[in-house]
Structures are given as structure tokens and as C-alpha cells.
Amino acid sequence: SFFIMKHLEHALLGKNRFGKYILLLFIVLIAGSTVGSIPLIAVMIVKSFSSGNIDSITNGNYMDLAAYGISNNLGLVLMLLSFVAIFFIFVALIKPMFGTTLNETINGRKYIRWNKIWTGIMVWGALLFISFAISVYTSSPGDFEFRFNAEALLVLLLIVLTILPFQTSIEEILMRGFLAQGVARWTKNRWWALIIPSVIFALMHARNPEVMRFGFWLSMPNYLLMGLMLGLISILDDGIELSLGIHFINNAFAAIFMTHQDSALQTDALFLMHDLDPAASLVETVILTTIAVIVLWRIYKWDFGIMKRKVEIETPENPNLNSTTLDV
């Protein structure tokens, strides 16, 4: 049956040059990061002077929030505020600059397919839980430290449910939504719309603590694989709802259940991993992303041949067929 693709094709409707996509990304990321970092910087300065621990700013350890007496939960909120700012600046600029909406950036349509967000959460969440249970069961004594602080955990849950979605959503909207549409408009090629945003997504994490600790070439494949998986399912599913769900539950699970000393998300998670094996983590990512694609492919009966199809405005073979009946 003929299926009219909407997500990447939506970028062809306007008259925006690719350079304009880069300009908006630059404005949103710089402005959002600057505005969003003001509360973090203010708290760091106040904490430093109030505790007399000004040396922590000058000894090269200025991003160790614990050194300022900032709790994990407060530190998480302060770090996430940049993404909240980026989100709202993007929403404010996308209409006047591109004549399109947030929903159309998500899937080229006027509405969001919420059921697919929940499917992404359930499928990836189940895979993470199974993998985590296996890791804990097969680990050596002392590899995992169980910690339970009811008050801190309750606050953490509130942060994860209310503020974390801004971080995970804007990353997907910018990479798998907006930038993928821009690359598709520029190249008319779905493979480039997959590869280019995935590489940029990986490079955006190059300064994460685990990358600095374990090395670029051992750590970055994790981010690249996640980016490729999220990008592939977004193209096959003609929208980024599944990747929105997967990205959220991935970070939420890490925040609530398991963290380690080199994690970018330092939280009061239930388990603290003392010895992270980056090679094993990479193998786990390969297995989980492969299973996720297979499971979702079986659920939605995707046609991988779509990847060969040129990005262009399509018309149904039957002119009397309304395109709204073709959505799945």
C-alpha cells in the first residue's frame, strides 16, 4: 500500500536554506545555554563565598558541584535549566523563522502520536530493566552499592517527571527532528539525514565525564550507536515520538536506578556502580539497540526499503485518497 511520508518531507514545503537551520541551532544552543547557566553560576558563587571555599573555583575543579556544598538534586535541577531555556527559545523561534510548528518538527503533522512515546518508554524501559537485573545478579560483591534515601529519592522522582523531559525532548527535537529535516532538505537522502545528526549528537557529548575518564574512542561509540538507533527508528516510523520516549526513559532510568562516579548525571540513584567497564557497556549498547530496533520493527511492520526512497513531496497513486487516512 502507498504510504505518504511526512516527517522529513515537511522540510521541503518552505523556502528555507540549510544555512538557516545552522543559524537557528547556533542561536538556540548559545542563547539557551547562556540564560540557563545563570542560576547555576549564581548558586556556585554564593555557595563559594558563604562557605569560604573560593579555592574550589581556581583549582581546576570548578564543576565539582559537591565541592560547593550543592546537593545532587539541586545540582541536577541547575544543570537541567539550560535545557529548559533551550526548549522554550526553540519553540519561540521556530514559527517566526521557519513558518512551522513544534509538532511539525516532531513528525511533519499537526498532532503528536502520544501512544508511540509510551511504546518507546515501555520497550526501552523493559530492556534496561532486564539488562540491569542481569548485571546486578552476575556482579561481584561490592560492584554495586545500594543506597536508599527516601526524601532525596522522592525529590529526584519529582525532578525526573517534571524537568528531565525538557532535556531529553529538546535533544531529540533538535537532532532527530529539526536537524534531520534540514539535512533531508539539503541532500534529499534519508541516509545522510540519519548519519549527520547522529555524528553531531555523539560529538555533543564529547565533554561528558565518562568520555574524559575512559577516552574518546572507547566512550563515543555508545553515543553514536544510540544516535543511529534513535535516528533510524525515527525515519522508519516517520516521526520522532518513539525516540522521545526512549531518550526519556534512558536518562530517567540512569537517574533513578543506577549512577557511577563518572556519570554526567550525578544523582541520589538507588544503586551506585563502583567499577564501570566501558567495553562491556559498549557491548550492552550494541545488544540493546539491536533488540529495540527488531522489537519495534515487529510491532510496526516497518519497510526498511524506505531508507532508499528519495526525500520528495509525494502524491498518492489514487488522487481521491486522502493523505490523512495513510497515517499509522
Short mmCIF file of C-alpha atoms in Angstrom, two decimals:
data_model
loop_
_atom_site.label_atom_id
_atom_site.label_comp_id
_atom_site.label_asym_id
_atom_site.label_seq_id
_atom_site.Cartn_x
_atom_site.Cartn_y
_atom_site.Cartn_z
CA SER A 1 0.00 0.00 0.00
CA PHE A 2 1.16 3.55 -0.74
CA PHE A 3 2.40 5.41 2.32
CA ILE A 4 2.98 9.14 2.16
CA MET A 5 5.97 10.10 4.31
CA LYS A 6 5.53 13.35 6.21
CA HIS A 7 8.34 13.94 8.72
CA LEU A 8 11.43 14.67 6.60
CA GLU A 9 9.32 15.75 3.64
CA HIS A 10 7.81 18.58 5.67
CA ALA A 11 11.10 20.48 5.37
CA LEU A 12 10.61 20.68 1.59
CA LEU A 13 7.46 22.79 1.92
CA GLY A 14 9.24 26.01 2.88
CA LYS A 15 11.93 28.04 1.17
CA ASN A 16 14.49 27.89 3.96
CA ARG A 17 18.14 27.34 3.06
CA PHE A 18 20.24 24.86 5.02
CA GLY A 19 22.37 27.68 6.45
CA LYS A 20 19.27 28.95 8.20
CA TYR A 21 18.99 25.63 10.06
CA ILE A 22 22.56 26.01 11.30
CA LEU A 23 21.87 29.61 12.33
CA LEU A 24 18.84 28.66 14.43
CA LEU A 25 20.73 25.78 16.07
CA PHE A 26 23.58 28.15 16.92
CA ILE A 27 21.25 30.82 18.35
CA VAL A 28 19.20 28.33 20.36
CA LEU A 29 22.16 26.45 21.85
CA ILE A 30 24.24 29.54 22.69
CA ALA A 31 21.38 31.67 23.99
CA GLY A 32 19.74 28.79 25.87
CA SER A 33 22.98 27.63 27.47
CA THR A 34 23.86 31.19 28.49
CA VAL A 35 20.48 32.02 30.00
CA GLY A 36 20.09 28.57 31.57
CA SER A 37 23.52 28.62 33.19
CA ILE A 38 22.91 31.88 35.08
CA PRO A 39 21.19 30.20 38.07
CA LEU A 40 23.95 27.56 38.26
CA ILE A 41 26.72 30.15 38.21
CA ALA A 42 24.89 32.32 40.76
CA VAL A 43 24.46 29.40 43.19
CA MET A 44 28.09 28.35 42.74
CA ILE A 45 29.31 31.87 43.57
CA VAL A 46 27.02 32.26 46.58
CA LYS A 47 27.99 28.82 47.92
CA SER A 48 31.69 29.53 47.42
CA PHE A 49 31.66 32.81 49.34
CA SER A 50 29.30 31.58 52.06
CA SER A 51 31.49 28.55 52.76
CA GLY A 52 34.80 30.32 52.23
CA ASN A 53 35.66 27.61 49.67
CA ILE A 54 36.73 30.03 46.93
CA ASP A 55 39.77 27.84 46.15
CA SER A 56 37.43 25.29 44.51
CA ILE A 57 36.95 27.78 41.65
CA THR A 58 40.64 28.22 40.97
CA ASN A 59 41.99 24.68 41.37
CA GLY A 60 40.53 23.38 38.09
CA ASN A 61 37.68 21.57 39.83
CA TYR A 62 35.09 24.28 39.26
CA MET A 63 32.35 21.88 38.03
CA ASP A 64 32.52 19.56 41.03
CA LEU A 65 29.23 20.75 42.49
CA ALA A 66 29.70 18.73 45.68
CA ALA A 67 32.74 20.88 46.47
CA TYR A 68 30.40 23.87 46.70
CA GLY A 69 28.05 22.09 49.07
CA ILE A 70 25.43 21.74 46.34
CA SER A 71 23.26 18.62 46.78
CA ASN A 72 22.81 16.15 43.93
CA ASN A 73 19.17 17.11 43.45
CA LEU A 74 19.84 20.85 43.39
CA GLY A 75 22.80 20.30 41.08
CA LEU A 76 20.64 18.24 38.72
CA VAL A 77 17.97 20.95 38.57
CA LEU A 78 20.55 23.68 37.94
CA MET A 79 22.14 21.68 35.11
CA LEU A 80 18.77 20.88 33.52
CA LEU A 81 17.69 24.53 33.50
CA SER A 82 19.86 25.15 30.42
CA PHE A 83 17.81 22.59 28.50
CA VAL A 84 14.56 24.19 29.70
CA ALA A 85 15.81 27.52 28.34
CA ILE A 86 16.91 25.92 25.05
CA PHE A 87 13.50 24.26 24.69
CA PHE A 88 11.49 27.45 25.10
CA ILE A 89 13.81 29.56 22.95
CA PHE A 90 13.47 26.99 20.16
CA VAL A 91 9.67 26.95 20.48
CA ALA A 92 9.65 30.77 20.37
CA LEU A 93 11.85 31.00 17.24
CA ILE A 94 10.75 28.04 15.08
CA LYS A 95 7.49 29.66 13.92
CA PRO A 96 8.77 33.15 13.00
CA MET A 97 12.00 31.83 11.42
CA PHE A 98 10.67 28.76 9.58
CA GLY A 99 6.90 29.12 9.47
CA THR A 100 6.49 25.72 11.09
CA THR A 101 5.41 24.41 14.48
CA LEU A 102 6.87 22.22 17.19
CA ASN A 103 4.51 19.38 16.26
CA GLU A 104 5.56 19.58 12.60
CA THR A 105 9.20 19.40 13.68
CA ILE A 106 8.36 16.23 15.59
CA ASN A 107 6.63 14.40 12.74
CA GLY A 108 5.53 16.75 9.94
CA ARG A 109 1.94 16.62 11.20
CA LYS A 110 -0.32 18.89 13.22
CA TYR A 111 -0.56 16.40 16.10
CA ILE A 112 1.71 14.22 18.26
CA ARG A 113 1.28 10.43 18.32
CA TRP A 114 1.42 10.08 22.11
CA ASN A 115 0.88 6.31 22.04
CA LYS A 116 4.24 5.92 20.31
CA ILE A 117 6.01 7.92 23.03
CA TRP A 118 4.60 5.45 25.57
CA THR A 119 5.64 2.50 23.40
CA GLY A 120 9.20 3.81 23.30
CA ILE A 121 9.18 4.20 27.09
CA MET A 122 7.86 0.68 27.68
CA VAL A 123 10.07 -1.17 25.17
CA TRP A 124 13.35 0.54 26.09
CA GLY A 125 12.47 0.63 29.79
CA ALA A 126 11.87 -3.14 29.78
CA LEU A 127 15.20 -3.77 28.03
CA LEU A 128 17.06 -1.54 30.50
CA PHE A 129 15.44 -3.24 33.50
CA ILE A 130 16.27 -6.73 32.24
CA SER A 131 19.86 -5.73 31.46
CA PHE A 132 20.24 -4.04 34.85
CA ALA A 133 18.85 -7.06 36.70
CA ILE A 134 21.30 -9.34 34.89
CA SER A 135 24.19 -7.01 35.72
CA VAL A 136 23.33 -6.91 39.43
CA TYR A 137 22.77 -10.68 39.59
CA THR A 138 26.06 -11.55 37.88
CA SER A 139 28.19 -8.84 39.52
CA SER A 140 30.86 -9.38 42.11
CA PRO A 141 30.23 -8.29 45.70
CA GLY A 142 30.97 -4.60 46.06
CA ASP A 143 30.38 -3.71 42.42
CA PHE A 144 27.01 -2.18 43.27
CA GLU A 145 26.23 -0.18 46.38
CA PHE A 146 22.55 0.01 47.32
CA ARG A 147 21.55 3.39 48.70
CA PHE A 148 18.09 4.42 49.83
CA ASN A 149 17.28 7.92 50.95
CA ALA A 150 13.50 8.26 50.81
CA GLU A 151 13.42 12.06 50.96
CA ALA A 152 16.12 12.54 48.31
CA LEU A 153 14.57 9.86 46.10
CA LEU A 154 11.13 11.48 46.27
CA VAL A 155 12.58 14.84 45.22
CA LEU A 156 14.56 13.10 42.47
CA LEU A 157 11.40 11.45 41.12
CA LEU A 158 9.71 14.85 41.01
CA ILE A 159 12.65 16.32 39.07
CA VAL A 160 12.71 13.38 36.65
CA LEU A 161 8.98 13.69 35.91
CA THR A 162 8.83 17.48 35.56
CA ILE A 163 12.21 18.86 34.38
CA LEU A 164 14.13 15.96 32.82
CA PRO A 165 11.65 15.67 29.88
CA PHE A 166 12.79 19.11 28.69
CA GLN A 167 16.37 17.87 28.38
CA THR A 168 15.63 14.61 26.60
CA SER A 169 12.90 16.10 24.40
CA ILE A 170 14.86 19.11 23.14
CA GLU A 171 17.83 16.90 22.24
CA GLU A 172 15.55 14.70 20.14
CA ILE A 173 13.65 17.64 18.65
CA LEU A 174 16.88 19.37 17.62
CA MET A 175 18.73 16.28 16.36
CA ARG A 176 16.18 13.72 15.07
CA GLY A 177 13.58 16.37 14.28
CA PHE A 178 14.83 19.80 13.21
CA LEU A 179 18.38 18.97 12.04
CA ALA A 180 17.32 15.72 10.32
CA GLN A 181 14.69 17.70 8.41
CA GLY A 182 17.30 20.28 7.43
CA VAL A 183 19.76 17.63 6.21
CA ALA A 184 16.94 15.90 4.30
CA ARG A 185 16.03 19.16 2.60
CA TRP A 186 19.69 19.73 1.69
CA THR A 187 20.57 16.20 0.50
CA LYS A 188 17.16 14.62 -0.33
CA ASN A 189 18.75 11.48 1.16
CA ARG A 190 17.49 9.55 4.21
CA TRP A 191 20.88 8.02 4.97
CA TRP A 192 22.50 11.44 5.35
CA ALA A 193 19.52 12.54 7.45
CA LEU A 194 20.40 9.59 9.72
CA ILE A 195 24.20 9.82 9.78
CA ILE A 196 24.90 13.56 10.07
CA PRO A 197 22.63 14.27 13.10
CA SER A 198 23.85 11.05 14.77
CA VAL A 199 27.50 12.12 14.49
CA ILE A 200 26.71 15.62 15.76
CA PHE A 201 24.66 14.11 18.61
CA ALA A 202 27.64 11.97 19.62
CA LEU A 203 30.09 14.87 19.42
CA MET A 204 27.85 17.00 21.64
CA HIS A 205 28.62 14.51 24.43
CA ALA A 206 32.40 14.59 23.87
CA ARG A 207 32.99 16.60 27.07
CA ASN A 208 30.97 14.27 29.30
CA PRO A 209 32.86 13.00 32.36
CA GLU A 210 32.84 9.34 31.25
CA VAL A 211 34.39 10.33 27.92
CA MET A 212 37.14 12.25 29.71
CA ARG A 213 37.75 9.28 32.02
CA PHE A 214 37.70 6.34 29.60
CA GLY A 215 38.80 8.01 26.40
CA PHE A 216 37.13 9.33 23.26
CA TRP A 217 37.35 6.22 21.09
CA LEU A 218 36.07 3.85 23.77
CA SER A 219 33.20 6.02 25.01
CA MET A 220 31.91 7.82 21.94
CA PRO A 221 30.65 4.70 20.10
CA ASN A 222 27.98 4.41 22.82
CA TYR A 223 26.56 7.80 21.93
CA LEU A 224 26.93 7.19 18.20
CA LEU A 225 25.08 3.87 18.42
CA MET A 226 22.27 5.44 20.44
CA GLY A 227 22.06 8.29 17.95
CA LEU A 228 21.95 5.90 14.98
CA MET A 229 19.28 3.75 16.63
CA LEU A 230 17.12 6.74 17.54
CA GLY A 231 17.60 8.24 14.08
CA LEU A 232 16.81 5.01 12.25
CA ILE A 233 13.56 4.33 14.08
CA SER A 234 12.55 7.99 13.62
CA ILE A 235 12.97 7.74 9.85
CA LEU A 236 11.30 4.32 9.61
CA ASP A 237 8.40 5.46 11.80
CA ASP A 238 8.12 8.85 10.04
CA GLY A 239 8.40 10.84 13.26
CA ILE A 240 10.43 11.09 16.46
CA GLU A 241 7.84 10.06 19.07
CA LEU A 242 9.46 6.67 19.71
CA SER A 243 12.86 8.30 20.17
CA LEU A 244 11.32 10.86 22.53
CA GLY A 245 10.08 8.02 24.74
CA ILE A 246 13.32 6.03 24.54
CA HIS A 247 15.57 9.00 25.33
CA PHE A 248 13.44 9.99 28.32
CA ILE A 249 13.29 6.55 29.93
CA ASN A 250 17.01 6.01 29.24
CA ASN A 251 18.00 9.10 31.23
CA ALA A 252 15.26 8.64 33.82
CA PHE A 253 16.40 5.07 34.49
CA ALA A 254 20.01 6.21 34.87
CA ALA A 255 18.97 8.99 37.24
CA ILE A 256 16.74 6.86 39.46
CA PHE A 257 18.24 3.37 39.44
CA MET A 258 21.94 3.49 38.70
CA THR A 259 24.72 6.05 38.58
CA HIS A 260 28.52 5.94 38.78
CA GLN A 261 31.18 8.45 39.75
CA ASP A 262 31.91 9.41 36.14
CA SER A 263 28.28 9.76 35.05
CA ALA A 264 27.12 13.06 33.56
CA LEU A 265 24.02 12.66 35.75
CA GLN A 266 25.15 12.67 39.39
CA THR A 267 22.02 11.72 41.33
CA ASP A 268 20.89 10.01 44.51
CA ALA A 269 20.16 6.86 42.50
CA LEU A 270 19.23 3.63 44.25
CA PHE A 271 22.44 1.95 43.10
CA LEU A 272 25.97 3.33 42.79
CA MET A 273 28.22 1.37 40.44
CA HIS A 274 31.81 1.39 41.66
CA ASP A 275 33.53 -0.22 38.69
CA LEU A 276 32.20 0.66 35.23
CA ASP A 277 33.59 -1.43 32.38
CA PRO A 278 33.34 0.77 29.25
CA ALA A 279 33.93 -2.17 26.90
CA ALA A 280 31.11 -4.17 28.49
CA SER A 281 28.92 -1.08 28.37
CA LEU A 282 29.55 -0.79 24.63
CA VAL A 283 28.63 -4.45 24.06
CA GLU A 284 25.46 -3.90 26.10
CA THR A 285 24.55 -0.89 23.94
CA VAL A 286 25.06 -2.90 20.74
CA ILE A 287 22.80 -5.69 22.02
CA LEU A 288 20.05 -3.44 23.42
CA THR A 289 19.84 -1.12 20.40
CA THR A 290 19.68 -4.11 18.05
CA ILE A 291 16.91 -5.77 20.07
CA ALA A 292 14.99 -2.49 20.30
CA VAL A 293 15.01 -2.00 16.52
CA ILE A 294 13.90 -5.61 15.95
CA VAL A 295 11.08 -5.41 18.53
CA LEU A 296 9.77 -2.10 17.19
CA TRP A 297 10.06 -3.34 13.62
CA ARG A 298 7.90 -6.35 14.51
CA ILE A 299 5.35 -4.08 16.24
CA TYR A 300 5.03 -1.53 13.44
CA LYS A 301 5.89 -3.71 10.40
CA TRP A 302 8.33 -1.13 9.03
CA ASP A 303 9.63 -1.27 5.49
CA PHE A 304 13.42 -0.84 5.57
CA GLY A 305 13.25 -0.09 1.86
CA ILE A 306 12.08 3.39 2.89
CA MET A 307 15.74 4.23 3.50
CA LYS A 308 16.36 4.05 -0.25
CA ARG A 309 13.46 6.35 -1.10
CA LYS A 310 14.36 9.91 -2.08
CA VAL A 311 13.06 12.65 0.18
CA GLU A 312 10.49 14.41 -2.01
CA ILE A 313 6.92 15.62 -1.95
CA GLU A 314 4.79 12.59 -2.79
CA THR A 315 1.28 12.21 -4.13
CA PRO A 316 -0.90 9.13 -3.65
CA GLU A 317 -1.40 6.79 -6.60
CA ASN A 318 -5.14 7.26 -6.12
CA PRO A 319 -5.85 11.03 -6.28
CA ASN A 320 -9.08 10.51 -4.37
CA LEU A 321 -7.20 9.03 -1.42
CA ASN A 322 -6.96 11.48 1.44
CA SER A 323 -3.45 11.55 2.90
CA THR A 324 -4.80 11.68 6.45
CA THR A 325 -6.01 8.12 6.06
CA LEU A 326 -2.47 6.97 5.42
CA ASP A 327 -1.11 7.76 8.89
CA VAL A 328 -0.24 4.75 11.03
#
